[in-house]
Coordinates of N, CA and C in Angstrom, one line a residue:
M506 N -6.5 305.8 11.2 CA -6.5 304.8 10.1 C -7.4 303.7 10.5
G507 N -8.1 303.1 9.6 CA -9.0 302.0 9.8 C -8.3 300.6 9.9
Y508 N -9.1 299.6 9.7 CA -8.6 298.2 9.9 C -9.1 297.4 8.7
F509 N -8.2 296.8 8.0 CA -8.5 296.1 6.7 C -8.5 294.6 6.9
I510 N -9.7 294.0 6.7 CA -9.8 292.5 6.8 C -10.3 291.9 5.4
T511 N -9.5 290.9 5.0 CA -9.9 290.2 3.8 C -10.4 288.8 4.1
F512 N -11.3 288.4 3.3 CA -11.8 287.0 3.4 C -11.4 286.2 2.1
E513 N -10.7 285.1 2.3 CA -10.2 284.3 1.2 C -10.7 282.9 1.2
G514 N -10.5 282.2 0.1 CA -10.9 280.8 0.1 C -11.3 280.3 -1.3
I515 N -11.4 279.0 -1.5 CA -11.8 278.5 -2.8 C -13.2 278.8 -3.0
E516 N -13.7 278.4 -4.3 CA -15.1 278.6 -4.6 C -16.0 277.8 -3.6
G517 N -17.0 278.4 -3.2 CA -18.0 277.8 -2.3 C -17.6 277.6 -0.9
C518 N -16.6 278.3 -0.4 CA -16.1 278.1 0.9 C -17.0 278.8 2.0
G519 N -17.8 279.7 1.5 CA -18.7 280.4 2.4 C -18.4 281.8 2.8
K520 N -17.5 282.4 2.0 CA -17.0 283.8 2.3 C -18.1 284.8 2.4
T521 N -19.0 284.8 1.4 CA -20.0 285.9 1.3 C -20.9 285.8 2.5
T522 N -21.3 284.7 2.9 CA -22.2 284.5 4.1 C -21.5 285.0 5.4
Q523 N -20.2 284.6 5.5 CA -19.5 284.9 6.7 C -19.1 286.4 6.8
I524 N -18.9 287.0 5.7 CA -18.6 288.5 5.7 C -19.8 289.2 6.2
Q525 N -21.0 288.8 5.7 CA -22.2 289.5 6.2 C -22.4 289.4 7.7
R526 N -22.1 288.2 8.2 CA -22.3 287.9 9.6 C -21.2 288.7 10.4
A527 N -20.0 288.8 9.9 CA -18.9 289.5 10.5 C -19.3 291.0 10.6
A528 N -19.8 291.5 9.5 CA -20.1 292.9 9.4 C -21.2 293.3 10.4
Q529 N -22.2 292.4 10.6 CA -23.2 292.7 11.6 C -22.6 292.8 13.0
S530 N -21.8 291.8 13.3 CA -21.2 291.8 14.7 C -20.3 293.0 14.9
L531 N -19.6 293.4 13.9 CA -18.7 294.6 14.1 C -19.5 295.8 14.2
K532 N -20.6 295.9 13.5 CA -21.5 297.1 13.6 C -22.1 297.2 15.0
E533 N -22.5 296.0 15.5 CA -23.0 296.0 16.9 C -22.0 296.3 18.0
A534 N -20.7 296.2 17.6 CA -19.7 296.5 18.6 C -19.3 298.0 18.4
G535 N -20.0 298.7 17.5 CA -19.8 300.2 17.4 C -18.8 300.6 16.3
H536 N -18.4 299.7 15.4 CA -17.5 300.0 14.4 C -18.3 300.5 13.1
R537 N -17.7 301.4 12.4 CA -18.2 301.8 11.1 C -17.6 300.7 10.1
V538 N -18.5 300.1 9.4 CA -18.0 298.9 8.6 C -18.4 299.2 7.1
V539 N -17.4 298.9 6.3 CA -17.6 299.0 4.8 C -17.4 297.6 4.3
V540 N -18.3 297.0 3.6 CA -18.2 295.7 3.0 C -18.1 295.8 1.4
T541 N -17.1 295.2 0.9 CA -16.8 295.3 -0.5 C -16.3 294.0 -1.1
R542 N -16.0 293.9 -2.4 CA -15.6 292.7 -2.9 C -14.6 292.9 -4.1
E543 N -13.9 291.8 -4.5 CA -13.1 291.9 -5.7 C -13.3 290.6 -6.5
P544 N -13.3 290.7 -7.8 CA -13.2 291.9 -8.6 C -14.5 292.7 -8.4
G545 N -14.4 294.0 -8.5 CA -15.6 294.8 -8.4 C -15.5 295.8 -7.2
G546 N -16.6 296.2 -6.7 CA -16.6 297.1 -5.5 C -16.9 298.5 -5.9
C547 N -16.9 298.9 -7.2 CA -17.2 300.2 -7.7 C -17.6 300.0 -9.1
P548 N -18.2 301.0 -9.7 CA -18.8 300.8 -11.1 C -17.7 300.4 -12.1
I549 N -16.6 301.0 -12.2 CA -15.6 300.6 -13.2 C -15.1 299.2 -13.0
A550 N -14.8 298.9 -11.7 CA -14.3 297.5 -11.4 C -15.4 296.5 -11.6
D551 N -16.7 296.9 -11.4 CA -17.8 295.9 -11.6 C -17.9 295.6 -13.1
D552 N -17.7 296.6 -13.9 CA -17.7 296.3 -15.4 C -16.6 295.3 -15.8
I553 N -15.4 295.5 -15.1 CA -14.3 294.5 -15.4 C -14.7 293.1 -14.9
R554 N -15.3 293.1 -13.7 CA -15.8 291.8 -13.1 C -16.6 291.0 -14.1
A555 N -17.6 291.8 -14.7 CA -18.5 291.1 -15.6 C -17.7 290.4 -16.8
I556 N -16.6 291.0 -17.2 CA -15.8 290.4 -18.3 C -15.0 289.2 -17.7
L557 N -14.5 289.4 -16.5 CA -13.6 288.3 -16.0 C -14.4 287.0 -15.6
L558 N -15.6 287.2 -15.1 CA -16.3 286.0 -14.6 C -17.3 285.4 -15.6
D559 N -17.5 286.1 -16.8 CA -18.4 285.6 -17.8 C -17.9 284.3 -18.4
A560 N -18.7 283.2 -18.2 CA -18.3 281.9 -18.7 C -18.2 281.9 -20.3
G561 N -18.8 282.9 -20.9 CA -18.7 283.0 -22.4 C -17.3 283.5 -22.8
N562 N -16.5 284.0 -21.9 CA -15.2 284.5 -22.2 C -14.1 283.4 -22.0
S563 N -14.3 282.2 -22.5 CA -13.4 281.1 -22.3 C -12.1 281.3 -23.1
A564 N -12.1 282.2 -24.1 CA -10.9 282.4 -24.9 C -9.9 283.3 -24.2
M565 N -10.3 283.9 -23.0 CA -9.4 284.8 -22.3 C -8.1 284.1 -21.9
V566 N -6.9 284.7 -22.2 CA -5.7 284.1 -21.9 C -5.3 284.5 -20.5
P567 N -4.4 283.7 -19.8 CA -4.1 284.0 -18.4 C -3.5 285.4 -18.1
M568 N -2.7 285.9 -19.1 CA -2.1 287.3 -18.9 C -3.2 288.3 -19.0
T569 N -4.1 288.2 -19.9 CA -5.2 289.2 -20.0 C -6.0 289.2 -18.7
E570 N -6.3 288.0 -18.2 CA -7.0 287.8 -16.9 C -6.3 288.6 -15.8
L571 N -5.0 288.3 -15.7 CA -4.2 288.9 -14.6 C -4.2 290.5 -14.7
L572 N -4.0 291.0 -15.9 CA -4.0 292.5 -16.0 C -5.3 293.1 -15.8
L573 N -6.4 292.4 -16.1 CA -7.7 292.9 -15.8 C -8.0 293.0 -14.3
Y574 N -7.5 291.9 -13.6 CA -7.7 292.0 -12.1 C -6.9 293.1 -11.6
A575 N -5.7 293.4 -12.1 CA -4.9 294.5 -11.6 C -5.6 295.8 -11.8
A576 N -6.2 296.0 -13.0 CA -6.9 297.2 -13.4 C -8.1 297.4 -12.4
A577 N -8.9 296.4 -12.2 CA -10.0 296.5 -11.4 C -9.6 296.9 -9.9
R578 N -8.5 296.3 -9.5 CA -8.0 296.5 -8.1 C -7.6 298.0 -7.9
A579 N -6.8 298.5 -8.9 CA -6.3 299.8 -8.8 C -7.5 300.8 -8.6
Q580 N -8.5 300.6 -9.4 CA -9.7 301.5 -9.3 C -10.4 301.3 -8.0
H581 N -10.6 300.1 -7.6 CA -11.3 299.8 -6.3 C -10.6 300.3 -5.1
V582 N -9.2 300.2 -5.1 CA -8.5 300.7 -3.9 C -8.6 302.2 -3.9
A583 N -8.4 302.9 -5.0 CA -8.4 304.3 -5.0 C -9.8 304.9 -4.7
E584 N -10.9 304.2 -5.2 CA -12.2 304.7 -5.0 C -12.9 304.3 -3.8
V585 N -12.6 303.1 -3.2 CA -13.4 302.6 -2.1 C -12.5 302.3 -0.9
I586 N -11.5 301.4 -1.0 CA -10.8 300.9 0.1 C -10.0 302.0 0.8
A587 N -9.1 302.7 0.1 CA -8.2 303.7 0.7 C -9.0 304.8 1.4
P588 N -10.0 305.4 0.8 CA -10.8 306.4 1.4 C -11.5 305.9 2.7
A589 N -12.0 304.7 2.7 CA -12.7 304.2 3.8 C -11.8 304.0 5.0
L590 N -10.6 303.4 4.7 CA -9.6 303.2 5.8 C -9.1 304.6 6.3
A591 N -9.0 305.6 5.5 CA -8.5 306.9 5.9 C -9.6 307.5 6.8
E592 N -10.8 307.1 6.7 CA -11.9 307.7 7.5 C -12.1 306.8 8.8
G593 N -11.3 305.8 9.0 CA -11.3 305.0 10.2 C -12.2 303.8 10.2
A594 N -12.7 303.4 9.0 CA -13.7 302.3 8.9 C -13.0 301.0 9.0
V595 N -13.7 299.9 9.4 CA -13.3 298.6 9.3 C -13.8 298.1 7.9
V596 N -12.8 297.8 7.0 CA -13.2 297.4 5.7 C -13.1 295.8 5.6
L597 N -14.2 295.2 5.2 CA -14.3 293.8 4.9 C -14.3 293.6 3.4
C598 N -13.3 292.9 2.9 CA -13.3 292.7 1.4 C -13.3 291.2 1.1
D599 N -14.2 290.8 0.2 CA -14.4 289.5 -0.3 C -13.4 289.3 -1.4
R600 N -12.2 288.7 -1.1 CA -11.1 288.5 -2.0 C -10.2 289.8 -2.1
F601 N -8.9 289.6 -2.2 CA -8.0 290.7 -2.5 C -6.8 290.2 -3.2
T602 N -5.6 290.7 -2.9 CA -4.4 290.3 -3.6 C -4.0 288.8 -3.5
D603 N -4.4 288.2 -2.3 CA -4.0 286.8 -2.2 C -4.7 285.9 -3.2
S604 N -6.0 286.3 -3.5 CA -6.7 285.5 -4.5 C -6.0 285.6 -5.9
T605 N -5.5 286.8 -6.2 CA -4.8 286.9 -7.5 C -3.5 286.1 -7.5
L606 N -2.8 286.1 -6.5 CA -1.5 285.3 -6.4 C -1.8 283.8 -6.5
V607 N -2.9 283.4 -5.8 CA -3.2 282.0 -5.8 C -3.9 281.5 -7.1
Y608 N -4.9 282.2 -7.6 CA -5.6 281.7 -8.8 C -4.7 281.9 -10.0
Q609 N -4.1 283.0 -10.2 CA -3.2 283.2 -11.4 C -1.8 282.6 -11.2
G610 N -1.3 282.6 -10.0 CA 0.0 282.0 -9.8 C 0.0 280.5 -9.6
F611 N -0.7 280.0 -8.6 CA -0.7 278.6 -8.3 C -1.7 277.9 -9.3
G612 N -2.8 278.5 -9.6 CA -3.8 277.9 -10.5 C -3.4 278.0 -12.0
R613 N -3.0 279.2 -12.5 CA -2.7 279.3 -13.9 C -1.2 279.2 -14.1
N614 N -0.4 279.1 -13.1 CA 1.1 278.9 -13.2 C 1.8 280.1 -13.9
L615 N 1.2 281.3 -13.7 CA 1.9 282.5 -14.1 C 3.0 282.8 -13.1
D616 N 4.0 283.7 -13.5 CA 5.1 284.0 -12.7 C 4.6 284.7 -11.4
R617 N 4.9 284.1 -10.2 CA 4.4 284.7 -9.0 C 5.1 286.0 -8.6
D618 N 6.3 286.2 -9.0 CA 7.0 287.4 -8.7 C 6.4 288.6 -9.5
L619 N 6.0 288.3 -10.8 CA 5.3 289.3 -11.6 C 4.0 289.6 -11.0
I620 N 3.2 288.6 -10.5 CA 1.9 288.9 -9.9 C 2.1 289.7 -8.6
A621 N 3.1 289.4 -7.8 CA 3.3 290.2 -6.6 C 3.6 291.7 -7.0
R622 N 4.4 291.9 -8.0 CA 4.7 293.3 -8.4 C 3.5 294.0 -8.9
L623 N 2.6 293.3 -9.7 CA 1.4 293.9 -10.1 C 0.4 294.2 -9.0
N624 N 0.4 293.3 -8.0 CA -0.4 293.5 -6.8 C 0.0 294.8 -6.1
T625 N 1.3 294.9 -6.0 CA 1.8 296.1 -5.3 C 1.5 297.4 -6.1
L626 N 1.7 297.3 -7.4 CA 1.4 298.4 -8.3 C -0.1 298.8 -8.1
A627 N -1.0 297.9 -8.1 CA -2.4 298.2 -8.1 C -2.9 298.6 -6.7
A628 N -2.3 298.0 -5.6 CA -2.8 298.2 -4.3 C -2.0 299.3 -3.5
G629 N -0.9 299.7 -4.0 CA -0.1 300.7 -3.4 C 0.4 300.2 -2.0
Q630 N 0.1 301.1 -1.0 CA 0.5 300.8 0.4 C -0.6 300.0 1.1
I631 N -1.7 299.7 0.5 CA -2.8 299.0 1.2 C -2.5 297.5 1.3
R632 N -2.5 297.1 2.6 CA -2.2 295.7 2.9 C -3.3 295.2 3.9
P633 N -3.7 294.0 3.8 CA -4.7 293.5 4.9 C -4.0 293.5 6.3
D634 N -4.7 293.9 7.3 CA -4.3 293.7 8.6 C -4.6 292.3 9.1
L635 N -5.6 291.7 8.6 CA -6.0 290.4 8.9 C -6.7 289.7 7.7
T636 N -6.3 288.5 7.5 CA -6.9 287.7 6.4 C -7.5 286.4 7.0
I637 N -8.8 286.3 6.8 CA -9.5 285.1 7.3 C -9.7 284.1 6.1
L638 N -9.0 283.0 6.2 CA -9.1 282.0 5.2 C -10.0 280.9 5.6
L639 N -11.1 280.8 4.8 CA -12.1 279.7 5.1 C -11.7 278.5 4.2
D640 N -11.3 277.5 4.9 CA -10.7 276.3 4.2 C -11.7 275.2 4.2
C641 N -11.9 274.5 3.1 CA -12.8 273.3 3.0 C -12.3 272.5 1.8
P642 N -12.7 271.2 1.8 CA -12.3 270.3 0.7 C -12.9 270.9 -0.6
V643 N -12.1 270.7 -1.7 CA -12.5 271.2 -3.0 C -13.9 270.7 -3.4
T644 N -14.1 269.4 -3.2 CA -15.3 268.8 -3.6 C -16.5 269.4 -2.9
V645 N -16.4 269.7 -1.6 CA -17.4 270.4 -0.9 C -17.7 271.8 -1.4
G646 N -16.6 272.5 -1.6 CA -16.8 273.9 -2.1 C -17.4 274.0 -3.5
L647 N -17.0 273.1 -4.4 CA -17.6 273.1 -5.7 C -19.0 272.7 -5.7
A648 N -19.4 271.8 -4.9 CA -20.8 271.4 -4.8 C -21.7 272.5 -4.3
R649 N -21.2 273.3 -3.3 CA -21.9 274.5 -2.9 C -22.0 275.5 -4.0
A650 N -20.9 275.7 -4.7 CA -20.9 276.7 -5.8 C -21.9 276.3 -6.9
A651 N -21.9 275.0 -7.2 CA -22.8 274.6 -8.2 C -24.3 274.8 -7.8
A652 N -24.6 274.5 -6.5 CA -25.9 274.8 -6.0 C -26.3 276.2 -6.1
R653 N -25.3 277.1 -5.8 CA -25.6 278.5 -5.8 C -25.9 279.0 -7.2
I654 N -25.1 278.5 -8.2 CA -25.2 278.9 -9.6 C -26.6 278.4 -10.1
S655 N -27.0 277.2 -9.8 CA -28.2 276.7 -10.3 C -29.5 277.4 -9.8
S656 N -29.3 278.1 -8.7 CA -30.4 278.8 -8.1 C -30.6 280.2 -8.7
R657 N -29.7 280.7 -9.5 CA -29.7 282.0 -10.1 C -30.5 282.0 -11.4
Q658 N -30.9 283.2 -11.8 CA -31.6 283.4 -13.0 C -30.7 283.2 -14.2
T659 N -29.4 283.6 -14.0 CA -28.4 283.4 -15.1 C -27.2 282.7 -14.5
N660 N -26.5 282.0 -15.4 CA -25.3 281.3 -15.0 C -24.0 281.9 -15.6
R661 N -24.1 283.2 -15.9 CA -22.9 283.8 -16.5 C -21.7 283.8 -15.7
E662 N -21.8 284.1 -14.3 CA -20.6 284.2 -13.5 C -20.2 282.8 -13.0
E663 N -19.7 282.0 -13.9 CA -19.3 280.6 -13.5 C -18.0 280.2 -14.2
R664 N -17.2 281.1 -14.7 CA -16.0 280.8 -15.5 C -15.1 279.9 -14.7
F665 N -14.8 280.3 -13.4 CA -13.9 279.6 -12.6 C -14.4 278.3 -12.1
E666 N -15.8 278.2 -11.9 CA -16.3 277.0 -11.4 C -16.2 275.9 -12.5
Q667 N -16.0 276.3 -13.8 CA -15.8 275.4 -14.9 C -14.4 274.8 -15.0
E668 N -13.5 275.3 -14.2 CA -12.1 274.8 -14.2 C -12.1 273.4 -13.6
S669 N -11.0 272.7 -13.9 CA -10.8 271.3 -13.5 C -10.6 271.2 -12.0
L670 N -10.9 270.0 -11.5 CA -10.7 269.7 -10.1 C -9.2 269.9 -9.7
I671 N -8.3 269.6 -10.6 CA -6.9 269.8 -10.3 C -6.6 271.2 -10.1
F672 N -7.2 272.1 -11.0 CA -7.0 273.5 -10.8 C -7.4 274.0 -9.5
H673 N -8.6 273.6 -9.0 CA -9.1 274.0 -7.7 C -8.2 273.4 -6.6
E674 N -7.7 272.3 -6.7 CA -6.8 271.7 -5.7 C -5.5 272.5 -5.6
R675 N -5.0 273.0 -6.7 CA -3.8 273.9 -6.7 C -4.2 275.2 -6.0
V676 N -5.4 275.7 -6.3 CA -5.8 276.9 -5.6 C -5.8 276.8 -4.1
R677 N -6.5 275.7 -3.7 CA -6.5 275.4 -2.2 C -5.1 275.3 -1.6
E678 N -4.3 274.5 -2.3 CA -2.9 274.4 -1.8 C -2.2 275.7 -1.7
G679 N -2.5 276.6 -2.7 CA -1.8 277.9 -2.7 C -2.3 278.8 -1.5
F680 N -3.6 278.8 -1.2 CA -4.0 279.5 -0.1 C -3.4 279.0 1.2
L681 N -3.3 277.7 1.4 CA -2.7 277.2 2.6 C -1.2 277.5 2.7
A682 N -0.6 277.5 1.5 CA 0.9 277.8 1.5 C 1.1 279.3 1.9
L683 N 0.2 280.2 1.5 CA 0.3 281.6 1.9 C 0.1 281.8 3.4
A684 N -0.9 281.0 3.9 CA -1.2 281.1 5.3 C -0.1 280.6 6.1
C685 N 0.6 279.5 5.7 CA 1.7 279.0 6.4 C 2.9 280.0 6.4
G686 N 3.0 280.8 5.3 CA 4.1 281.7 5.2 C 3.9 283.0 6.0
E687 N 2.6 283.3 6.3 CA 2.3 284.6 7.0 C 1.3 284.2 8.1
P688 N 1.7 283.5 9.1 CA 0.8 283.1 10.2 C 0.3 284.2 11.0
H689 N 1.1 285.3 11.1 CA 0.7 286.5 11.9 C -0.5 287.2 11.2
R690 N -0.7 287.1 9.9 CA -1.8 287.8 9.2 C -3.0 286.9 9.0
F691 N -2.7 285.6 8.7 CA -3.8 284.7 8.4 C -4.4 284.0 9.6
A692 N -5.7 283.9 9.6 CA -6.5 283.0 10.5 C -7.2 282.0 9.7
V693 N -6.8 280.7 9.8 CA -7.4 279.7 9.0 C -8.5 279.1 9.8
I694 N -9.7 279.1 9.2 CA -10.9 278.6 9.8 C -11.5 277.5 9.0
D695 N -12.0 276.4 9.7 CA -12.6 275.3 9.0 C -13.9 275.7 8.4
G696 N -14.0 275.8 7.1 CA -15.2 276.2 6.4 C -16.1 275.0 6.1
N697 N -15.7 273.8 6.5 CA -16.5 272.6 6.3 C -17.6 272.4 7.3
E698 N -17.5 273.3 8.4 CA -18.5 273.2 9.4 C -19.8 274.0 9.0
G699 N -20.8 273.9 9.8 CA -22.0 274.7 9.4 C -21.8 276.2 9.5
V700 N -22.8 276.9 9.1 CA -22.7 278.4 9.1 C -22.5 278.9 10.5
E701 N -23.3 278.4 11.4 CA -23.2 279.0 12.8 C -21.9 278.7 13.4
A702 N -21.4 277.4 13.3 CA -20.1 277.1 13.9 C -19.0 277.9 13.3
T703 N -19.0 278.1 12.0 CA -18.0 278.9 11.3 C -18.1 280.4 11.7
A704 N -19.3 280.9 11.8 CA -19.5 282.3 12.3 C -19.0 282.5 13.7
T705 N -19.2 281.5 14.6 CA -18.6 281.6 15.9 C -17.1 281.7 15.9
A706 N -16.5 280.9 15.0 CA -15.0 280.9 14.9 C -14.5 282.2 14.4
V707 N -15.2 282.7 13.4 CA -14.8 284.0 12.8 C -15.0 285.1 13.9
A708 N -16.1 285.1 14.6 CA -16.3 286.1 15.6 C -15.2 286.1 16.7
G709 N -14.7 284.9 17.0 CA -13.6 284.8 18.0 C -12.4 285.4 17.5
V710 N -12.1 285.3 16.2 CA -10.9 285.9 15.6 C -11.0 287.4 15.7
L711 N -12.2 287.9 15.2 CA -12.4 289.3 15.2 C -12.3 290.0 16.6
L712 N -12.8 289.3 17.6 CA -12.8 289.8 19.0 C -11.4 289.9 19.4
S713 N -10.5 289.0 19.0 CA -9.1 289.1 19.5 C -8.2 290.0 18.7
R714 N -8.6 290.3 17.5 CA -7.7 291.0 16.6 C -8.1 292.5 16.3
V715 N -9.4 292.7 16.1 CA -9.8 294.1 15.7 C -9.8 295.0 16.9
P716 N -9.1 296.2 16.8 CA -9.1 297.1 17.9 C -10.4 297.5 18.3
R717 N -10.6 297.7 19.7 CA -12.0 298.0 20.2 C -12.2 299.5 20.0
R718 N -13.5 299.8 19.9 CA -13.9 301.2 19.8 C -13.8 301.9 21.2

């Protein structure tokens, strides 16, 4: 069986950059590494992602959003994550069930027990072995996200960035609450530092937690 690592955090916390750095260091250590993301990670889930993140879909109600995330996850787990873990790979995933619980539970105020049940239904027996939470102030993360969006050809994937500051504060508080409740699984890293300092901290966690080849 492989090893499943998820990266979590608010918008603009630096997950995508750190996942790429982590993947490189793990490959250099001799691991087979699969990098993926949610929502998305396979063709069907990517189509659902386009719907979920399109800023033009502002009429989407929270329950629709939640069910679409569950549908995308079920396909992603079956098609990508579970097979890779069965083959012994280290799987790095940009967001997973914690994001759904935090964004839709803490952020949207949907029933967290319902979300947990849907997460279990979609993910089955798949659970992260390690979750790296990159934490930074909301104002810092949103400024980074805005800079990223403005550099793109299209601004379609910005629906969550358009949410209120209070929404994003609830999301951050939700992530920290989950980390406090499962300290054995979560490693909280200061995402307010520079890329190199954060990468060094992530590498230290990986060195101590990921089984050696």
